[in-house]
Coordinates of C-alpha atoms and ligand atoms in Angstrom, one line a residue:
M1 CA -83.9 172.0 -118.9
L2 CA -86.6 171.4 -121.5
T3 CA -86.5 167.7 -120.9
F4 CA -86.6 168.3 -117.2
L5 CA -89.7 170.5 -117.7
Q6 CA -91.3 168.0 -120.0
N7 CA -90.7 165.3 -117.6
L8 CA -92.0 167.3 -114.7
Y9 CA -95.2 168.1 -116.6
A10 CA -95.6 164.6 -118.0
H11 CA -95.3 163.2 -114.5
T12 CA -97.7 165.7 -113.2
F13 CA -100.3 165.0 -115.8
K14 CA -100.0 161.3 -115.8
L15 CA -99.5 160.4 -112.2
C16 CA -100.6 163.1 -109.8
L17 CA -104.2 162.2 -109.0
P18 CA -104.6 164.7 -106.2
I19 CA -103.0 167.4 -108.4
I20 CA -105.1 166.5 -111.4
Y21 CA -108.1 167.4 -109.3
S22 CA -107.2 171.0 -109.5
L23 CA -106.0 171.0 -113.1
F24 CA -109.3 172.5 -114.1
E25 CA -108.8 175.4 -111.7
G26 CA -105.6 176.4 -113.5
L27 CA -102.1 175.2 -113.9
H28 CA -100.7 177.6 -111.3
D29 CA -102.3 175.6 -108.5
H30 CA -99.8 172.7 -108.6
V31 CA -96.7 173.6 -110.5
I32 CA -95.7 177.2 -110.0
S33 CA -92.6 179.3 -110.7
I34 CA -91.2 181.2 -107.7
G35 CA -88.8 183.2 -109.8
K36 CA -86.1 182.9 -112.4
S37 CA -82.4 182.1 -112.4
V38 CA -79.7 184.5 -113.7
N39 CA -80.1 182.8 -117.2
G40 CA -83.8 183.0 -117.1
F41 CA -84.8 179.5 -116.2
A42 CA -88.0 179.2 -114.1
L43 CA -87.6 178.0 -110.6
L44 CA -90.4 175.5 -110.6
V45 CA -92.1 174.2 -107.5
I46 CA -94.4 171.2 -107.3
E47 CA -97.0 171.4 -104.6
I48 CA -98.4 168.1 -103.3
S49 CA -101.6 168.2 -101.3
D50 CA -105.2 167.3 -101.7
K51 CA -105.9 171.1 -102.1
P52 CA -102.7 172.4 -103.9
G53 CA -102.6 176.2 -104.2
Q54 CA -105.3 176.7 -101.6
S55 CA -104.7 177.9 -98.1
E56 CA -105.7 175.5 -95.3
S57 CA -105.2 175.2 -91.6
E58 CA -102.3 172.7 -92.2
P59 CA -98.6 172.8 -91.8
A60 CA -96.4 173.3 -94.9
F61 CA -93.0 171.6 -95.6
K62 CA -90.5 172.4 -98.4
F63 CA -87.7 170.4 -99.9
I64 CA -85.1 172.2 -102.0
G65 CA -82.6 170.3 -104.2
N66 CA -79.6 171.2 -106.2
V67 CA -78.6 174.4 -104.3
H68 CA -75.1 173.7 -105.5
G69 CA -75.1 173.1 -109.3
D70 CA -72.6 170.2 -109.0
E71 CA -74.8 168.3 -106.5
P72 CA -77.6 166.9 -108.6
V73 CA -78.6 164.0 -106.5
G74 CA -81.2 166.1 -104.6
R75 CA -83.0 167.1 -107.7
E76 CA -83.3 163.6 -108.9
V77 CA -84.6 162.1 -105.6
L78 CA -87.1 165.0 -105.2
I79 CA -88.7 164.2 -108.6
K80 CA -88.8 160.6 -107.5
L81 CA -90.4 161.7 -104.2
A82 CA -93.1 163.7 -106.0
N83 CA -93.9 160.8 -108.3
W84 CA -93.9 158.3 -105.4
L85 CA -96.3 160.4 -103.4
C86 CA -98.7 160.7 -106.3
D87 CA -98.5 157.0 -107.1
N88 CA -99.1 155.9 -103.6
Y89 CA -101.8 158.3 -102.4
L90 CA -104.6 156.2 -101.0
K91 CA -102.4 153.1 -101.2
D92 CA -99.7 153.9 -98.6
P93 CA -100.6 155.4 -95.2
L94 CA -97.6 157.8 -95.1
A95 CA -98.3 159.1 -98.6
T96 CA -102.0 159.6 -97.8
L97 CA -101.2 161.3 -94.5
I98 CA -98.8 163.8 -96.3
V99 CA -101.2 164.5 -99.2
E100 CA -104.3 165.0 -96.9
N101 CA -102.8 166.7 -93.8
M102 CA -100.2 169.0 -95.1
H103 CA -98.8 170.9 -98.0
L104 CA -95.5 169.6 -99.4
H105 CA -93.6 172.0 -101.7
I106 CA -90.8 170.6 -103.8
L107 CA -88.2 172.7 -105.6
P108 CA -86.1 170.1 -107.4
T109 CA -83.5 172.6 -108.5
M110 CA -82.7 176.0 -106.9
N111 CA -79.6 176.4 -109.2
P112 CA -80.5 175.3 -112.8
D113 CA -77.7 177.4 -114.3
G114 CA -75.0 175.9 -112.0
F115 CA -76.4 172.4 -112.9
A116 CA -76.1 173.2 -116.7
L117 CA -72.5 174.4 -116.1
R118 CA -71.8 171.5 -113.8
R119 CA -70.4 173.8 -111.1
R120 CA -71.2 174.8 -107.5
G121 CA -72.1 178.5 -108.0
N122 CA -74.9 180.0 -110.1
A123 CA -74.3 181.7 -113.5
N124 CA -72.6 184.6 -111.7
N125 CA -70.5 182.0 -109.9
V126 CA -72.0 182.9 -106.5
D127 CA -72.4 180.1 -103.9
L128 CA -76.1 180.4 -103.2
N129 CA -75.7 178.8 -99.7
R130 CA -73.5 181.8 -98.7
D131 CA -75.8 184.4 -100.2
F132 CA -78.4 184.9 -97.5
P133 CA -78.3 187.7 -94.9
D134 CA -76.3 186.5 -91.9
Q135 CA -77.0 187.0 -88.2
F136 CA -73.4 187.4 -87.2
F137 CA -71.9 189.3 -90.1
P138 CA -73.7 192.0 -92.1
I139 CA -72.0 190.6 -95.2
N140 CA -75.3 190.1 -97.1
D141 CA -77.5 192.7 -95.6
E142 CA -78.2 194.6 -98.9
I143 CA -81.3 192.7 -100.0
N144 CA -81.1 194.1 -103.5
Y145 CA -77.7 192.7 -104.1
R146 CA -78.8 189.1 -103.5
Q147 CA -78.7 186.7 -106.4
P148 CA -82.1 186.2 -108.2
E149 CA -82.3 182.6 -106.9
T150 CA -81.7 183.7 -103.3
R151 CA -84.3 186.5 -103.6
A152 CA -86.8 184.0 -105.0
I153 CA -86.4 181.8 -101.9
M154 CA -86.6 184.8 -99.6
N155 CA -89.9 186.0 -101.1
W156 CA -91.3 182.5 -101.2
V157 CA -90.5 181.9 -97.4
K158 CA -92.1 185.3 -96.5
Q159 CA -95.2 184.3 -98.5
E160 CA -95.8 180.6 -97.7
H161 CA -95.4 180.3 -93.9
F162 CA -93.5 177.0 -93.8
T163 CA -93.2 175.1 -90.6
A164 CA -90.1 173.2 -91.6
S165 CA -87.9 172.4 -94.6
A166 CA -84.8 170.7 -95.8
S167 CA -82.3 171.4 -98.6
L168 CA -80.5 168.5 -100.2
H169 CA -76.8 168.4 -100.9
G170 CA -74.1 165.8 -101.8
G171 CA -70.5 165.1 -100.9
A172 CA -71.2 163.6 -97.4
L173 CA -73.8 161.6 -95.5
V174 CA -75.1 163.6 -92.5
A175 CA -78.1 165.6 -91.3
N176 CA -76.8 169.1 -90.5
Y177 CA -78.7 171.6 -88.3
P178 CA -78.4 175.2 -87.1
W179 CA -76.4 177.2 -86.3
D180 CA -74.3 177.0 -89.4
G181 CA -72.0 179.8 -88.1
S182 CA -70.6 180.9 -84.7
R183 CA -70.3 184.5 -83.4
D184 CA -66.5 184.5 -83.3
Q185 CA -66.1 182.5 -86.6
S186 CA -64.5 179.6 -84.7
K187 CA -65.3 175.9 -85.4
Q188 CA -67.3 174.9 -82.3
Y189 CA -70.7 173.5 -81.3
Y190 CA -73.0 176.5 -81.6
G191 CA -76.5 175.5 -80.9
C192 CA -79.6 177.6 -81.7
P193 CA -82.4 178.2 -79.2
D194 CA -84.2 175.1 -80.6
D195 CA -81.1 172.8 -80.4
K196 CA -83.2 170.0 -78.9
T197 CA -85.9 170.3 -81.6
F198 CA -83.3 170.3 -84.3
R199 CA -81.4 167.3 -83.0
Y200 CA -84.7 165.5 -82.9
M201 CA -85.6 166.4 -86.5
A202 CA -82.1 165.6 -87.8
S203 CA -82.3 162.2 -86.0
V204 CA -85.7 161.5 -87.6
Y205 CA -83.9 161.8 -90.9
S206 CA -80.7 159.9 -90.0
Q207 CA -82.5 157.0 -88.1
S208 CA -84.9 156.5 -91.0
H209 CA -82.0 156.4 -93.5
Y210 CA -80.5 153.2 -94.8
N211 CA -77.2 153.8 -93.0
M212 CA -76.7 157.5 -92.2
S213 CA -76.9 156.9 -88.4
L214 CA -74.1 154.3 -88.7
S215 CA -71.7 157.1 -89.6
K216 CA -68.2 156.9 -88.1
E217 CA -67.5 160.6 -88.7
F218 CA -70.8 162.0 -87.2
N219 CA -72.3 160.7 -84.0
G220 CA -75.7 159.3 -84.9
G221 CA -75.4 160.7 -88.5
I222 CA -76.2 164.2 -87.3
T223 CA -74.1 167.4 -86.8
N224 CA -74.4 171.0 -85.7
G225 CA -73.3 173.1 -88.6
A226 CA -70.7 175.3 -86.9
F227 CA -69.2 172.2 -85.2
W228 CA -68.6 170.6 -88.6
Y229 CA -67.4 173.7 -90.4
P230 CA -68.8 177.2 -89.9
I231 CA -70.4 179.0 -92.9
Y232 CA -71.9 182.4 -93.2
G233 CA -74.8 183.5 -95.4
G234 CA -76.3 180.0 -95.3
M235 CA -80.0 179.3 -96.2
Q236 CA -80.7 177.2 -93.1
D237 CA -80.1 179.8 -90.4
W238 CA -81.9 182.5 -92.4
N239 CA -85.0 180.3 -92.6
Y240 CA -85.1 179.7 -88.9
I241 CA -84.5 183.3 -88.0
H242 CA -86.6 185.1 -90.6
G243 CA -89.2 182.5 -91.6
G244 CA -89.8 180.7 -88.4
C245 CA -89.1 177.7 -90.6
F246 CA -87.0 174.8 -89.1
E247 CA -84.6 173.9 -91.8
L248 CA -82.1 171.1 -92.0
T249 CA -79.2 170.8 -94.5
L250 CA -79.1 167.2 -95.6
E251 CA -76.0 165.6 -97.2
I252 CA -77.5 162.6 -98.8
S253 CA -74.7 161.0 -100.8
D254 CA -70.9 160.7 -100.4
V255 CA -70.5 161.0 -104.1
K256 CA -71.5 164.4 -105.6
W257 CA -72.1 163.2 -109.1
P258 CA -72.8 159.4 -109.0
K259 CA -73.6 157.2 -112.0
A260 CA -77.2 157.5 -113.1
A261 CA -77.6 153.8 -112.4
E262 CA -77.0 154.5 -108.7
L263 CA -79.8 157.0 -108.4
P264 CA -82.6 154.4 -107.7
V265 CA -80.5 153.0 -104.8
I266 CA -79.8 156.5 -103.3
W267 CA -83.6 157.2 -103.6
E268 CA -84.4 154.0 -101.8
H269 CA -81.9 154.8 -99.1
N270 CA -83.5 158.2 -98.5
R271 CA -87.2 157.5 -99.2
M272 CA -88.3 156.7 -95.6
S273 CA -86.2 159.6 -94.2
M274 CA -87.8 162.1 -96.5
L275 CA -91.3 160.7 -95.8
N276 CA -90.8 160.5 -92.1
L277 CA -89.3 164.0 -91.8
A278 CA -92.2 165.6 -93.8
A279 CA -94.8 163.5 -91.8
S280 CA -93.2 164.5 -88.5
L281 CA -94.9 167.9 -89.1
V282 CA -98.3 166.2 -88.5
K283 CA -97.3 163.4 -86.2
T284 CA -95.4 165.4 -83.6
G285 CA -95.2 168.9 -82.2
V286 CA -97.9 171.3 -80.9
H287 CA -100.6 172.4 -83.2
G288 CA -103.7 174.6 -82.8
R289 CA -105.4 177.9 -83.5
I290 CA -105.4 181.3 -81.8
F291 CA -108.7 183.2 -81.5
A292 CA -109.8 186.6 -80.2
A293 CA -112.3 186.1 -77.3
D294 CA -114.4 189.2 -78.2
T295 CA -114.9 188.5 -81.9
G296 CA -114.3 184.8 -82.1
H297 CA -112.1 185.4 -85.1
P298 CA -108.7 183.7 -85.7
I299 CA -105.7 186.0 -85.1
P300 CA -102.1 185.7 -86.3
G301 CA -100.7 185.6 -82.8
S302 CA -97.2 184.6 -81.7
L303 CA -96.4 181.3 -80.1
M304 CA -93.6 180.9 -77.7
I305 CA -92.2 178.1 -75.5
K306 CA -90.9 179.1 -72.1
G307 CA -87.1 178.8 -72.0
I308 CA -86.7 178.8 -75.8
D309 CA -85.8 182.2 -77.3
S310 CA -87.7 181.9 -80.6
E311 CA -91.2 182.5 -81.7
I312 CA -93.4 181.4 -84.5
R313 CA -96.5 183.1 -85.8
A314 CA -100.0 181.7 -86.4
S315 CA -101.4 182.3 -89.9
R316 CA -103.5 185.3 -90.8
T317 CA -106.3 183.3 -92.5
Y318 CA -107.0 180.6 -89.9
G319 CA -104.9 181.6 -86.9
D320 CA -103.3 178.1 -87.1
Y321 CA -99.8 177.5 -85.8
H322 CA -97.6 174.4 -86.0
R323 CA -94.7 174.2 -83.7
M324 CA -92.0 171.5 -84.0
L325 CA -90.7 170.3 -80.5
A326 CA -88.6 167.4 -79.2
P327 CA -91.0 164.9 -77.7
G328 CA -90.8 163.5 -74.2
E329 CA -90.7 166.8 -72.3
N330 CA -92.9 169.2 -70.4
Y331 CA -93.3 172.6 -72.1
E332 CA -95.0 175.8 -71.1
V333 CA -96.7 177.1 -74.3
M334 CA -97.6 180.8 -74.5
A335 CA -99.7 182.6 -77.1
S336 CA -99.6 186.4 -77.4
M337 CA -100.8 189.1 -79.7
E338 CA -100.6 192.8 -79.6
G339 CA -103.8 194.2 -78.0
F340 CA -104.5 190.9 -76.2
K341 CA -103.5 189.3 -72.9
T342 CA -100.8 186.6 -73.1
K343 CA -101.9 183.1 -72.1
A344 CA -99.8 180.2 -71.1
T345 CA -100.4 176.5 -70.4
R346 CA -98.2 173.6 -69.5
I347 CA -98.2 170.4 -71.6
L348 CA -96.5 167.1 -71.6
L349 CA -95.5 166.4 -75.2
E350 CA -95.2 162.6 -75.7
E351 CA -94.6 160.8 -79.0
E352 CA -97.8 162.1 -80.5
A353 CA -98.8 165.6 -81.6
V354 CA -100.7 167.8 -79.1
S355 CA -103.6 169.9 -80.2
L356 CA -103.9 173.2 -78.3
D357 CA -106.1 176.2 -79.1
F358 CA -105.9 179.6 -77.4
I359 CA -108.7 182.1 -77.0
L360 CA -107.1 185.5 -76.1
D361 CA -108.8 188.2 -74.1
P362 CA -108.4 191.7 -75.4
D363 CA -106.4 194.1 -73.2
G364 CA -108.6 196.3 -71.1
A365 CA -111.6 194.0 -70.8
D366 CA -113.2 194.5 -67.4
G367 CA -113.2 191.9 -64.7
Q368 CA -116.6 190.5 -65.2
M369 CA -116.1 190.0 -68.9
K370 CA -112.8 188.3 -68.2
M371 CA -114.5 185.9 -65.8
L372 CA -117.1 185.1 -68.4
R373 CA -114.4 184.5 -71.1
N374 CA -112.4 182.3 -68.8
N375 CA -115.4 180.2 -68.1
C376 CA -116.2 179.6 -71.7
G377 CA -113.0 179.4 -73.5
C378 CA -109.7 179.5 -71.6
L379 CA -107.5 176.4 -71.7
C380 CA -104.9 177.9 -69.5
D381 CA -103.4 177.8 -66.1
N382 CA -105.0 174.4 -65.5
D383 CA -102.7 171.5 -66.0
K384 CA -105.2 168.8 -65.1
L385 CA -108.0 170.0 -67.2
F386 CA -105.8 170.7 -70.2
H387 CA -105.7 167.3 -71.8
V388 CA -109.4 167.0 -71.7
Q389 CA -110.0 170.5 -72.8
G390 CA -107.2 170.8 -75.3
A391 CA -107.9 167.5 -77.1
H392 CA -111.7 167.6 -77.0
L393 CA -112.5 171.2 -77.2
E394 CA -113.9 170.8 -80.7
L395 CA -116.0 167.8 -79.5
Y396 CA -117.3 169.8 -76.6
L397 CA -118.3 172.7 -78.9
F398 CA -120.0 170.2 -81.2
V399 CA -121.9 168.5 -78.3
L400 CA -122.9 172.0 -77.0
L401 CA -124.1 172.9 -80.5
V402 CA -126.2 169.7 -80.8
V403 CA -127.7 170.3 -77.3
V404 CA -128.6 173.9 -78.2
A405 CA -130.1 172.8 -81.6
L406 CA -132.2 170.0 -79.9
Y407 CA -133.4 172.5 -77.3
V408 CA -134.4 175.0 -79.9
L409 CA -136.1 172.3 -81.9
F410 CA -137.9 171.0 -78.8
K411 CA -139.0 174.5 -77.8
R412 CA -140.2 175.2 -81.3
K413 CA -142.2 172.0 -81.4
T414 CA -143.8 172.5 -78.0
S415 CA -144.4 176.2 -78.5
S416 CA -146.0 175.5 -81.9
K417 CA -148.1 172.8 -80.2
F418 CA -149.2 175.4 -77.6
T419 CA -149.8 178.0 -80.3
T420 CA -152.0 175.6 -82.2
Q421 CA -153.9 174.7 -79.1
R422 CA -154.2 178.2 -78.0
H423 CA -155.1 179.5 -81.3
S424 CA -157.6 176.9 -82.4
P425 CA -160.5 178.0 -80.3
K426 CA -159.8 181.6 -81.3
R427 CA -159.8 180.8 -85.0
P428 CA -163.5 181.2 -85.6
I429 CA -163.4 184.5 -84.0
A430 CA -160.5 185.6 -86.1
V431 CA -162.4 184.4 -89.3
Ligands
LIG1 C1 -73.8 153.4 -96.6 O1 -74.0 152.6 -97.7 C2 -73.3 153.0 -98.9 C3 -73.8 152.1 -100.1 O2 -73.8 150.8 -99.7 C4 -71.8 152.9 -98.7 O3 -71.2 153.4 -99.9 C5 -71.5 153.8 -97.5 O4 -70.1 153.7 -97.3 C6 -72.3 153.4 -96.3 N1 -72.0 154.4 -95.3 C7 -72.0 154.1 -94.0 C8 -71.8 155.3 -93.0 O5 -72.2 153.0 -93.6
LIG2 ZN1 -73.9 171.5 -101.2

């Protein structure tokens, strides 16, 4: 563990340019501990971003490795990933995109005690991927009885507002997506409301992998969790339900404990998958901010898609939301907030991300005010105008600002001219 720590810090100091930037602001900004294992080891998270530790209106992704102590491949490739991103920032377009446009949180090991013991469970021999509260069975509902590692993840997810994530496992080669369990405990395909979104995300991983998509066991190298084998108390389903965080469970190596010499190969096989999955948070989906029409302030409203029974929340600070969605479809996007009228608009999501802001009218605003608000800010109920308005709203506001500024300047100049002229003859009188 000490060597691991030393390595972690050595890498951080030596290689992480964007992170070094904030070294002067305090060590906590880039490597933080989210809690401790049963045996007291810190659960260390590396945050990769041009502004680590600061809140921005950007999506956040997390990678978690070594959930099972005897599956160490994840922790190794995650440290490789952190180094690679720091080494290639401003050299590689994907590295630059990730550093500049999102916050990537990396927890190389969730189970340092299990790793030290070379076994699946933690120091109490509890399987951490069965220790989360479960939607179908109240087996883990008593929060205080969760393992410290589980509790650390739960608090972290409540605090950080992740858009998506992945945990890394070993023993198979497949990208697994929710649900992990089925209501009647049978082995069957049990899709969650975002089944299409998850199939898309899992495919991003498997298609970018060296040979995951060629799997003979799993069609396309992806699988629904309950279809493969149902589990209860898993981390993936809990993230989606309680964190609004779209989590995959990635099995990245057939061999659980391969020879050290094979690690660079496994890293190479997974490198593009990890980068593309993280970058998909920026490159695809629907993104925007939610504002209150009366105050102009950002609000932490809910975002829903018609026909998909799940909602995500915008952030409190910036009102920004980031919604993963399968591309190539029409969606009706709705924003709502208590005390405000819900608004909806239809979009065609193609391969690229769509930017869409909402300005919500407060409940009980009178008719005239509503009209005014609709004229100045609403992006809704108007399919044809949407693309122009949605994509260029900021540009419009900017142009408007420039025009107003020019007008004010012009008025000032002319009026000062007039004042001079008018006042000149009067000056002697005034003196
Ligand atoms: C993928 O490649 C690895 C390493 O060459 C090999 O061991 C494995 O069997 C391959 N898997 C598939 C599904 O092709
Ligand atoms: Zn595992």
